[in-house]
mmCIF file of C-alpha atoms in Angstrom:
data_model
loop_
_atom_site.group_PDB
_atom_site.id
_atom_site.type_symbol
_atom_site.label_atom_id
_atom_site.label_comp_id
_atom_site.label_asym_id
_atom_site.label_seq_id
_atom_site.Cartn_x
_atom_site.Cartn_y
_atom_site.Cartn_z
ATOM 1 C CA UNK A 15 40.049 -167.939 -100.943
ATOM 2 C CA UNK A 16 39.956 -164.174 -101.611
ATOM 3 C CA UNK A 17 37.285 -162.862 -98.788
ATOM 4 C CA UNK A 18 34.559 -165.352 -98.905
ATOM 5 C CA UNK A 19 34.979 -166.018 -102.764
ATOM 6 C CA UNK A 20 37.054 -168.790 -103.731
ATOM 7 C CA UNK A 21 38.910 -168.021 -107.199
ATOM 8 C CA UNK A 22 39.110 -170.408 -110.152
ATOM 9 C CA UNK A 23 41.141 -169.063 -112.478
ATOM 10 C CA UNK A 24 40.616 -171.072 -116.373
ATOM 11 C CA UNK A 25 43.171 -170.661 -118.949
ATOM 12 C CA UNK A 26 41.217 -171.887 -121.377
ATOM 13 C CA UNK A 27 42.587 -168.951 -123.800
ATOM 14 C CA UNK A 28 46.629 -170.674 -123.146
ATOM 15 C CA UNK A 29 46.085 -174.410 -124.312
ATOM 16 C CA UNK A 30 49.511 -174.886 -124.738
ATOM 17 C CA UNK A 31 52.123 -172.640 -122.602
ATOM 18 C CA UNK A 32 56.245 -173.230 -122.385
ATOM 19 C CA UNK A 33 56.526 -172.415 -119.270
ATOM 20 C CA UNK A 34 60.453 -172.008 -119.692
ATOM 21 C CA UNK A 35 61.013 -175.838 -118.207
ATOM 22 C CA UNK A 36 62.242 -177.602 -120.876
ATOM 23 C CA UNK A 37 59.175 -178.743 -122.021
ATOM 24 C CA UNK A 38 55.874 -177.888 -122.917
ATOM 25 C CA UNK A 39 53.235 -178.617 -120.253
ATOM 26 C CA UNK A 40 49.542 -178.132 -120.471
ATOM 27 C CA UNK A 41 47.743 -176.077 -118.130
ATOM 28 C CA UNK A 42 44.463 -177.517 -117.251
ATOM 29 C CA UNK A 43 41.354 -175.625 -115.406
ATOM 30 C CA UNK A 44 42.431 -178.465 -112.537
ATOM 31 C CA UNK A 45 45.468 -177.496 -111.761
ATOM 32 C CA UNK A 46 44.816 -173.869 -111.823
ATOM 33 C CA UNK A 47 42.793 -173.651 -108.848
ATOM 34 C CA UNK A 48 45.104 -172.271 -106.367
ATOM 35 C CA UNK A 49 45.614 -169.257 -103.843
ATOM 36 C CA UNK A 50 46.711 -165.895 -104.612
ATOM 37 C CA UNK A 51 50.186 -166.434 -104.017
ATOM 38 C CA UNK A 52 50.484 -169.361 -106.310
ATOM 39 C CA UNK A 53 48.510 -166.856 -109.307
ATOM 40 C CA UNK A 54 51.229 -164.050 -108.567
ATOM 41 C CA UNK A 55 53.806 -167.480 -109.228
ATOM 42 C CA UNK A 56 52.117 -168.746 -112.081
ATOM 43 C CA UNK A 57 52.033 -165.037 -113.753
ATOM 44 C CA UNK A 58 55.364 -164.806 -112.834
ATOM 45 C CA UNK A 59 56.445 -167.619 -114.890
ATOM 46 C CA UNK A 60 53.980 -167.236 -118.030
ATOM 47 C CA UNK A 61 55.858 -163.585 -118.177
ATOM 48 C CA UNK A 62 59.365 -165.267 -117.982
ATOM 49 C CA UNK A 63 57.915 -167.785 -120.969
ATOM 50 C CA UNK A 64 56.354 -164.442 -123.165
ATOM 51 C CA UNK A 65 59.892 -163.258 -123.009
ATOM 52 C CA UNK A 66 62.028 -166.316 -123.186
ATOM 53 C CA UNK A 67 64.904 -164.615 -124.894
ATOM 54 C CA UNK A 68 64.850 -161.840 -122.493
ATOM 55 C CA UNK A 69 67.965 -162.783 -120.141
ATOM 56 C CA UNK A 70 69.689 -163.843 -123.249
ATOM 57 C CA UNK A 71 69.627 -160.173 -124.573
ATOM 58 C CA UNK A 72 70.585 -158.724 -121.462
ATOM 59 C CA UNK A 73 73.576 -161.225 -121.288
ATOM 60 C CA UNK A 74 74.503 -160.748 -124.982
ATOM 61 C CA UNK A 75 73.833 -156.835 -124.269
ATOM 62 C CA UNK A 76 70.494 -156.935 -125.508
ATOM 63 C CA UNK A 77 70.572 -152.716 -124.575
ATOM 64 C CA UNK A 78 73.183 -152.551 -127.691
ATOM 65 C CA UNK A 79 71.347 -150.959 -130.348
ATOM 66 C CA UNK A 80 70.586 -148.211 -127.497
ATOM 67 C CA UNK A 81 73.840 -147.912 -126.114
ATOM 68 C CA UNK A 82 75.329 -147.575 -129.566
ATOM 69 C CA UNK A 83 72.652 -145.380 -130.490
ATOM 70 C CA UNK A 84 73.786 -142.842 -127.371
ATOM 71 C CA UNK A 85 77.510 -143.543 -127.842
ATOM 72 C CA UNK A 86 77.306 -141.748 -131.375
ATOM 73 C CA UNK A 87 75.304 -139.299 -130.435
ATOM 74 C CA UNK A 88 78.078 -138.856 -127.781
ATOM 75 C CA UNK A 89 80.659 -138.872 -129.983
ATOM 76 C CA UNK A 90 78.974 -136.589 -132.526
ATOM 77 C CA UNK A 91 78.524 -134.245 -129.513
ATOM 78 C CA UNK A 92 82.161 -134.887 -128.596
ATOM 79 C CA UNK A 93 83.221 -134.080 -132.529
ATOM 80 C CA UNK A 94 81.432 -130.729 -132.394
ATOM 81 C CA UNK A 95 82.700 -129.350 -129.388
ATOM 82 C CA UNK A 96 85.854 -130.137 -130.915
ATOM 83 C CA UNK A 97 85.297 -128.519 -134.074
ATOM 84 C CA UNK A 98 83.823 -125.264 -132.140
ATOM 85 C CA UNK A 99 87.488 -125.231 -129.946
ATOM 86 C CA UNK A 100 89.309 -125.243 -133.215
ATOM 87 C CA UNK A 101 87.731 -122.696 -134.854
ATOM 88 C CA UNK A 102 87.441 -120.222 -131.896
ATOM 89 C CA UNK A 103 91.283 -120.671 -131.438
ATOM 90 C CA UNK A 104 92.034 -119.973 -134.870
ATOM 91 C CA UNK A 105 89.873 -116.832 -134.792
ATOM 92 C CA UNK A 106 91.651 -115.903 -131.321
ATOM 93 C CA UNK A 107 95.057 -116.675 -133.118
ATOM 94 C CA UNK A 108 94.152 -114.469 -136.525
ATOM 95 C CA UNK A 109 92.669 -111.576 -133.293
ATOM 96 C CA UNK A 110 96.315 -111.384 -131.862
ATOM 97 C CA UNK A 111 98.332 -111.745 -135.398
ATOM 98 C CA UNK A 112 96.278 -108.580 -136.347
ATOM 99 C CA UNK A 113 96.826 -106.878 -132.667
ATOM 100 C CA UNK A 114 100.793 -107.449 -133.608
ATOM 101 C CA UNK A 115 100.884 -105.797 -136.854
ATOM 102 C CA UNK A 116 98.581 -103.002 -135.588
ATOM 103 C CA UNK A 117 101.263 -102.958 -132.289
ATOM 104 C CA UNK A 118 104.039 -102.364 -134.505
ATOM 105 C CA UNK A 119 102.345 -100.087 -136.595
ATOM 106 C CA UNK A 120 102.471 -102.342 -139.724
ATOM 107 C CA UNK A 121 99.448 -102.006 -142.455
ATOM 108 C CA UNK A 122 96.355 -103.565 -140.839
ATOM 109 C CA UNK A 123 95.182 -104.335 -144.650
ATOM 110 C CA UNK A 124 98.898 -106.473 -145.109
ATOM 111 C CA UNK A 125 98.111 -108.225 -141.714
ATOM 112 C CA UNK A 126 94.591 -109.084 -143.190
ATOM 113 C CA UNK A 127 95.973 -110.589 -145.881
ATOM 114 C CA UNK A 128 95.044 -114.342 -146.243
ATOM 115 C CA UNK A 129 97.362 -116.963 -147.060
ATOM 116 C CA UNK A 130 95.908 -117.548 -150.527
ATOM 117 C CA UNK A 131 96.368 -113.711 -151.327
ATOM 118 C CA UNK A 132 100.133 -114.308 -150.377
ATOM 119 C CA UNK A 133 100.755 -117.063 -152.273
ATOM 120 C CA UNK A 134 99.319 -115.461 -154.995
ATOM 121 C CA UNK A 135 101.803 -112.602 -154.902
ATOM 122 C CA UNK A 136 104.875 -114.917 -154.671
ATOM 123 C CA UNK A 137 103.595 -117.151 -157.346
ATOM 124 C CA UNK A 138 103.622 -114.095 -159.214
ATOM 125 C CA UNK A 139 106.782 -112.600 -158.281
ATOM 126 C CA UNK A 140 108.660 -115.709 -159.263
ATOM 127 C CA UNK A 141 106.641 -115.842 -162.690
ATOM 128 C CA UNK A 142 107.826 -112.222 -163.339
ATOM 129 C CA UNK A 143 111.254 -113.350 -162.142
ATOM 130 C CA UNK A 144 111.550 -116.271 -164.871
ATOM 131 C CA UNK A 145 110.728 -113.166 -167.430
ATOM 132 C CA UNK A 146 112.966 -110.459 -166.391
ATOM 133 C CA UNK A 147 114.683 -111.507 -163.329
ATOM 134 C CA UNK A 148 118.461 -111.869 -162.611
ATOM 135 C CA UNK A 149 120.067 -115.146 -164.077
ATOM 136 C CA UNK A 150 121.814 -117.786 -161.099
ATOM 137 C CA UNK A 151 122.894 -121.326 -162.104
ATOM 138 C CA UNK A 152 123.515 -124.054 -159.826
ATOM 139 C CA UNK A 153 126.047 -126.255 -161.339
ATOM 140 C CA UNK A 154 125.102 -129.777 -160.295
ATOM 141 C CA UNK A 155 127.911 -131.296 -162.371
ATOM 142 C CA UNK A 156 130.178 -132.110 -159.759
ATOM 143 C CA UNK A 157 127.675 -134.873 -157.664
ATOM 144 C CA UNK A 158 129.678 -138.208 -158.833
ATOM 145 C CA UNK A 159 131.994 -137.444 -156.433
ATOM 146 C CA UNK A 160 130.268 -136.665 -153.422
ATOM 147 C CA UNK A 161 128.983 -139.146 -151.176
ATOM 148 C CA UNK A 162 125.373 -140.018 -150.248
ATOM 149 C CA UNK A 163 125.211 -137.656 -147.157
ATOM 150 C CA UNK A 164 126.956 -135.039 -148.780
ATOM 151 C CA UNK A 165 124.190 -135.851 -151.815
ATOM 152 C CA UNK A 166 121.441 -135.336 -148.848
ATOM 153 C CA UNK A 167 123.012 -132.482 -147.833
ATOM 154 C CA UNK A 168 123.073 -130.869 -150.890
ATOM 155 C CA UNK A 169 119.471 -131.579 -151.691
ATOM 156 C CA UNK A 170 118.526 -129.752 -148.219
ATOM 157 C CA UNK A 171 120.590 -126.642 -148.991
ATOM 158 C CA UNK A 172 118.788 -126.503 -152.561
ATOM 159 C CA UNK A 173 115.575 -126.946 -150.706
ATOM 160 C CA UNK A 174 116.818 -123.858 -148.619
ATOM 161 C CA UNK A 175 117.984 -121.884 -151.617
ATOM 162 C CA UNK A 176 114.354 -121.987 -153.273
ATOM 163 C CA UNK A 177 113.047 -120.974 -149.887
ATOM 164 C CA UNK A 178 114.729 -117.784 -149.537
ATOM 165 C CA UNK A 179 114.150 -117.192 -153.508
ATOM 166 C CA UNK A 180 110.352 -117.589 -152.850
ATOM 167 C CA UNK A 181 110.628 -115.017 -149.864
ATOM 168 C CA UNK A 182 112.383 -112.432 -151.471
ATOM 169 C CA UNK A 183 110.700 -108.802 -153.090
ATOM 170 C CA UNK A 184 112.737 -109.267 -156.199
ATOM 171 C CA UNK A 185 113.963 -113.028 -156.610
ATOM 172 C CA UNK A 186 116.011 -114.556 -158.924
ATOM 173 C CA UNK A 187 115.671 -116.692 -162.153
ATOM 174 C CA UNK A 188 116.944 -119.965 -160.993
ATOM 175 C CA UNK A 189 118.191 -122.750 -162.939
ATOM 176 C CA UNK A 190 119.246 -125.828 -161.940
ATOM 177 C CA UNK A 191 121.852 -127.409 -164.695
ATOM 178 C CA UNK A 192 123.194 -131.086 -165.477
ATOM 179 C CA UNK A 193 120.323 -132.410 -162.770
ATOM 180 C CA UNK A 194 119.747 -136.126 -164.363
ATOM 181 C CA UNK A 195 116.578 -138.008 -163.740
ATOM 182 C CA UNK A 196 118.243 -140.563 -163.086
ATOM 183 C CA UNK A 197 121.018 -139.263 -160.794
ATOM 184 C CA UNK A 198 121.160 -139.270 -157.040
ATOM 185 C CA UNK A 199 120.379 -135.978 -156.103
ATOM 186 C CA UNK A 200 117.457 -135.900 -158.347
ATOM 187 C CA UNK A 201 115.964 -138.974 -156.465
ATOM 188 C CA UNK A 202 117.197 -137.332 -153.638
ATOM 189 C CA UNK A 203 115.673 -133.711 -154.013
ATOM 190 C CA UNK A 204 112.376 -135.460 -154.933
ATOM 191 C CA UNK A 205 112.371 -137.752 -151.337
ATOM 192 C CA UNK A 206 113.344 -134.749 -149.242
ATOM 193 C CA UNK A 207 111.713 -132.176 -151.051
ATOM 194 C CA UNK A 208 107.557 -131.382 -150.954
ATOM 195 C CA UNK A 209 106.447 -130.458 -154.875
ATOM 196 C CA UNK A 210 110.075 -130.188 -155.680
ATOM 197 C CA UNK A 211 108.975 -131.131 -159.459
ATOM 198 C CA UNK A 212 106.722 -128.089 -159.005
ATOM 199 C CA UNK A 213 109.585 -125.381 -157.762
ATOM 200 C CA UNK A 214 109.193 -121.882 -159.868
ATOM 201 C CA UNK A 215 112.840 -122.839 -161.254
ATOM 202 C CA UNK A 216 114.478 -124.250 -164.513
ATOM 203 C CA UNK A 217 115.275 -128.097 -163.774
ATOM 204 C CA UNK A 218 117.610 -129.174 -166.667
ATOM 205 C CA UNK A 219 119.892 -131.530 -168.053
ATOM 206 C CA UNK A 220 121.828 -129.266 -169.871
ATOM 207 C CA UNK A 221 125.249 -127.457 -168.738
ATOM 208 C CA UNK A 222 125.084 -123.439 -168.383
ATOM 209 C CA UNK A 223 126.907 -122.813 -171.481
ATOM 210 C CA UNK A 224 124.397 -124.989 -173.335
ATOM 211 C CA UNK A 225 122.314 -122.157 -171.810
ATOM 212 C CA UNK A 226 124.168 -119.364 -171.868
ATOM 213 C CA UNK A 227 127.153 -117.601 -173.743
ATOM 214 C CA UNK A 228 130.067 -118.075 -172.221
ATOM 215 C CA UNK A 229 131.089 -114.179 -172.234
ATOM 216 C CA UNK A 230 128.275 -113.934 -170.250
ATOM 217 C CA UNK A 231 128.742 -116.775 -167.370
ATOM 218 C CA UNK A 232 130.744 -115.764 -164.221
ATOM 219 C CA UNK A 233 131.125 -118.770 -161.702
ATOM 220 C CA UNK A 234 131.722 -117.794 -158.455
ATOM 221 C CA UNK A 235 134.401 -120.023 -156.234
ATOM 222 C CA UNK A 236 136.153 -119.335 -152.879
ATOM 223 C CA UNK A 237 139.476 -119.718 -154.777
ATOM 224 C CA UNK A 238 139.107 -116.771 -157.800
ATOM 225 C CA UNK A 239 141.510 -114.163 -157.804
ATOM 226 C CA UNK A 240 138.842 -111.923 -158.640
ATOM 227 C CA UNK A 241 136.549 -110.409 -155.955
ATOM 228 C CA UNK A 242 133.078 -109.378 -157.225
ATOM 229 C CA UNK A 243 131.816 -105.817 -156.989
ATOM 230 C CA UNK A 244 128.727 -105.596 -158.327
ATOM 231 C CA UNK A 245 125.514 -107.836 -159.752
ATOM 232 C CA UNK A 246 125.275 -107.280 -163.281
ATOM 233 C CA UNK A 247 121.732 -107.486 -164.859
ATOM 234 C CA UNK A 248 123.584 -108.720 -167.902
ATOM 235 C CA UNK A 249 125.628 -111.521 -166.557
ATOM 236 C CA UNK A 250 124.792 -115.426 -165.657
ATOM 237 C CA UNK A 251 126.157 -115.926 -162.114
ATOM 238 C CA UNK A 252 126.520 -119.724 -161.332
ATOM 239 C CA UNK A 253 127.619 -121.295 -158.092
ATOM 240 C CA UNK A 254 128.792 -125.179 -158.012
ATOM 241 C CA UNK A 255 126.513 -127.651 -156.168
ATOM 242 C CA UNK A 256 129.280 -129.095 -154.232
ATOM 243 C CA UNK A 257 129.522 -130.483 -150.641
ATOM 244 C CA UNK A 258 132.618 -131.194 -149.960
ATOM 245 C CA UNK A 259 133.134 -132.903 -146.478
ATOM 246 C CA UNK A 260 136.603 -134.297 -147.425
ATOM 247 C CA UNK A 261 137.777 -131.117 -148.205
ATOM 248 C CA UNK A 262 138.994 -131.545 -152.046
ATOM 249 C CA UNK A 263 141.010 -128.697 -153.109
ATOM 250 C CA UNK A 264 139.399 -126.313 -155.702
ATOM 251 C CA UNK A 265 136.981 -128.384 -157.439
ATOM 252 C CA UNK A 266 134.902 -125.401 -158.364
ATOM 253 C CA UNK A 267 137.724 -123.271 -159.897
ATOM 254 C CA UNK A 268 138.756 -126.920 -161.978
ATOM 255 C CA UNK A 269 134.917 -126.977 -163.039
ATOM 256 C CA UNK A 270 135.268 -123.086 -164.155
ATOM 257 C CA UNK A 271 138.224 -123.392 -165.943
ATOM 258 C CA UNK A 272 137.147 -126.397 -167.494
ATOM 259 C CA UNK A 273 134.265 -124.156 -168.881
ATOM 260 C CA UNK A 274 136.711 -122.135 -169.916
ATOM 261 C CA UNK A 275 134.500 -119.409 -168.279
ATOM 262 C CA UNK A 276 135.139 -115.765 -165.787
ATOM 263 C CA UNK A 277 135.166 -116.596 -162.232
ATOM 264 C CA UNK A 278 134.698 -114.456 -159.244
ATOM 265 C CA UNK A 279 135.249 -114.682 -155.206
ATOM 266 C CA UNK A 280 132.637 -113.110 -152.703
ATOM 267 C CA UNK A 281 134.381 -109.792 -151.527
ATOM 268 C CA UNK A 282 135.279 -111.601 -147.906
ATOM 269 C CA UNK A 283 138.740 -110.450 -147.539
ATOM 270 C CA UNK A 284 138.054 -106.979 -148.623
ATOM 271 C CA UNK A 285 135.023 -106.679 -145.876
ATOM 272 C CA UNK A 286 135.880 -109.052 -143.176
ATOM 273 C CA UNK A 287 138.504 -109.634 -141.024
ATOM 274 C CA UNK A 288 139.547 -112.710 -138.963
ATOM 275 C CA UNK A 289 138.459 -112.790 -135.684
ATOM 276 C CA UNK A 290 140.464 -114.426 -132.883
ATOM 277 C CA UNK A 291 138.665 -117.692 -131.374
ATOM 278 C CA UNK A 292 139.797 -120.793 -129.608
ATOM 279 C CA UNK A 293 140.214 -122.959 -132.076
ATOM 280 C CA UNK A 294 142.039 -120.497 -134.707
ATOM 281 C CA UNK A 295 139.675 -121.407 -137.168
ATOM 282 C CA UNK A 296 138.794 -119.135 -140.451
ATOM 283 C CA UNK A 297 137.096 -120.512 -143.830
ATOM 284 C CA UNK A 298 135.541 -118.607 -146.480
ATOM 285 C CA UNK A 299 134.246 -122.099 -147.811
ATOM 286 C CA UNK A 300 129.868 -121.305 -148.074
ATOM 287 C CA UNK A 301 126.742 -123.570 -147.829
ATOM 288 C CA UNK A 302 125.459 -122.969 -151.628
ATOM 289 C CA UNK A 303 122.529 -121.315 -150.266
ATOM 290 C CA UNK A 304 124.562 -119.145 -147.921
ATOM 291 C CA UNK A 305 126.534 -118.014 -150.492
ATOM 292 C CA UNK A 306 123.032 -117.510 -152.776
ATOM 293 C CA UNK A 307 120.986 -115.675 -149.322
ATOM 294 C CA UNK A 308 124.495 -112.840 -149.820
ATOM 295 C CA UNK A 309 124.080 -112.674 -152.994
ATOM 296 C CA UNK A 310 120.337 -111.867 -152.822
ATOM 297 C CA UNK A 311 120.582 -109.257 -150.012
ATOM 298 C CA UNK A 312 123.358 -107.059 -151.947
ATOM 299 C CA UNK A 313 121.405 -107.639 -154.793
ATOM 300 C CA UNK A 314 118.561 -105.748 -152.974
ATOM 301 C CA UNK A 315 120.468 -103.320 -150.896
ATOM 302 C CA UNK A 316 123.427 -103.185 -152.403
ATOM 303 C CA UNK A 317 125.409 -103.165 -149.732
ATOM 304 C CA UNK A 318 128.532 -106.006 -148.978
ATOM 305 C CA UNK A 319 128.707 -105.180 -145.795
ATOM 306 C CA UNK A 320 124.679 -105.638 -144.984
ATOM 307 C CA UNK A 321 124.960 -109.110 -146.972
ATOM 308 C CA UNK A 322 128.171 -110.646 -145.267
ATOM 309 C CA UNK A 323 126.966 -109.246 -141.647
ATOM 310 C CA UNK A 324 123.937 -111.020 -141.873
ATOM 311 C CA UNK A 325 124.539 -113.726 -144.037
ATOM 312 C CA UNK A 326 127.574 -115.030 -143.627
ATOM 313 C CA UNK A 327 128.207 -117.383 -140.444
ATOM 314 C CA UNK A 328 129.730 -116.127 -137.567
ATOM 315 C CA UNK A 329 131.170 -119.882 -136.643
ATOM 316 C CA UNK A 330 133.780 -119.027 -139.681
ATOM 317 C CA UNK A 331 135.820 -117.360 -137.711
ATOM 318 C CA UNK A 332 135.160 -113.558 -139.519
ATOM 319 C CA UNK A 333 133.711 -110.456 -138.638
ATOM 320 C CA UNK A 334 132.705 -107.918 -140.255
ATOM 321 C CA UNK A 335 136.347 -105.451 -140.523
ATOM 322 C CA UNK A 336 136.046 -101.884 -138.231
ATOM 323 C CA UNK A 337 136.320 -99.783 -141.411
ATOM 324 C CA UNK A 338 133.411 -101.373 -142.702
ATOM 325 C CA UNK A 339 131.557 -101.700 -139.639
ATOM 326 C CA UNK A 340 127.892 -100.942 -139.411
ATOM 327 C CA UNK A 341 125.076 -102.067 -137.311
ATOM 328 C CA UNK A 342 122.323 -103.496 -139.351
ATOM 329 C CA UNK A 343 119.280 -105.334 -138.052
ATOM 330 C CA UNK A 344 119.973 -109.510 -137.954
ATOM 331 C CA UNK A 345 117.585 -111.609 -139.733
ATOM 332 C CA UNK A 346 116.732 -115.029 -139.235
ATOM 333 C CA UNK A 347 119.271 -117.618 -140.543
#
């Protein structure tokens, strides 16, 4: 009863209702005669049978195309904020590079200067250098008897070489001579070495005097009698690719004289003097690209004693000698 009315509710519109028991049962105008509190029941169950697959989606995480629909718009949210860091640091990074050049007083249009722009002037200082520039072979003749760490060595020391080259105001025609394709240090310079096949150098099978006249060549070695005084624009200097950790006795004046060709000594002994240190060691025995960074520094200052103060390695057990002495700003090694 519901006041003084009683309520018959029909279903006549439901013949046939799952009521989410198993089975199908039919609801009858009989048996739907009932209190209010058995309607609210009955409703209760024909809205768990209009949804049967309700709990299953909720189990199965029925809210999944939502969720994943948020979590990418998270994530897309999470990707910008990440892309808007980046680029404000880099703009805060270029903001104190140009603060440091205008600091030191250095020319705020050079500190503008992109990367591209840069690369563009190197790319064309070494294309003018392959022109005009001054001649250097590295004779890589001598690799059969080296070992494979003094082969990895080497190929890190070229690598080196063709940095300082690219650096440089005025750098040098490089070749590299007797490199086979199918030696070790080739396969070796092309593992260790990003775009080695693309270096702004001459990569080539051939010796220097397949190259070069020999009249022209002067090999430099540690051993020469002969102490070099001066770059000439008209000479070929060549330095041997050697490391030599087992410390073989002149190879590089044997491969010289072999060639049948000038040699030359860096001027160590007439600039340097030994220094005293614990373990009374002194060599004059060079990293290839050591003896190449000297070579480009006199080259552009023209000064031995610049070159061998900053070039040459104070763990060798030399200094610069007091009659030659002269303070010089140190560069990066």
């Amino acid at each position: 009863m519901f006041g003084d009315f009683p309520i018959k509710i029909r279903y006549s519109f439901l013949p046939e209702m799952s009521l989410g028991l198993g089975e199908k049962q039919h609801v009858s105008s009989e048996t739907c005669e009932t209190d209010p509190d058995g309607v609210s029941e009955l409703m209760d169950l024909l809205r768990m049978d209009l949804d049967p697959d309700g709990e299953q989606r909720k189990a199965e995480g029925g809210e999944a195309p939502c969720s994943q629909k948020n979590v990418l718009r998270k994530q897309r949210h999470w990707e910008r904020q990440l892309a808007a860091k980046k680029s404000k640091r880099k703009e805060e990074k270029q903001k104190r590079r140009l603060n440091r050049a205008q600091a030191s007083g250095g020319d705020k249009e050079a500190a503008q200067f992109t990367k591209r722009v840069m690369k563009a002037i190197t790319n064309e200082r070494l294309a003018e250098a392959r022109s005009t520039g001054q001649k250097l072979c590295v004779d890589l003749s001598m690799t059969d008897c080296m070992s494979d760490k003094e082969i990895s060595r080497l190929a890190g020391q070229l690598r080196r070489l063709y940095g300082s080259n690219k650096k440089a105001t005025r750098p040098f025609h490089l070749f590299l001579t007797e490199l086979r394709e199918d030696s070790r240090l080739y396969r070796e310079c092309v593992r260790m070495n990003d775009g080695f096949l693309g270096y702004a150098m001459e990569i080539t099978e051939e010796s220097c005097l397949d190259l070069f006249p020999s009249e022209s060549v002067v090999y430099l070695t540690p051993d020469a009698q002969e102490a070099l005084q001066t770059v000439d624009a008209d000479k070929v200097y060549v330095l041997g690719g050697l490391v030599d950790e087992s410390i073989q006795k002149k190879l590089s004046l044997s491969r010289a004289a072999e060639l049948s060709v000038r040699t030359a000594r860096l001027p160590v002994d007439e600039y340097m003097a030994k220094k005293n240190n614990a373990k009374n060691f002194h060599s004059k025995i060079l990293a290839v690209n050591q003896v190449f960074d000297i070579l480009l520094m006199f080259s552009e200052t023209g000064s031995w004693t610049q070159a061998l103060q900053t070039w040459f390695p104070a763990g060798k057990g030399y200094v610069i000698s007091p009659e030659n002495s002269t303070c010089f700003p140190v560069q990066e090694q």
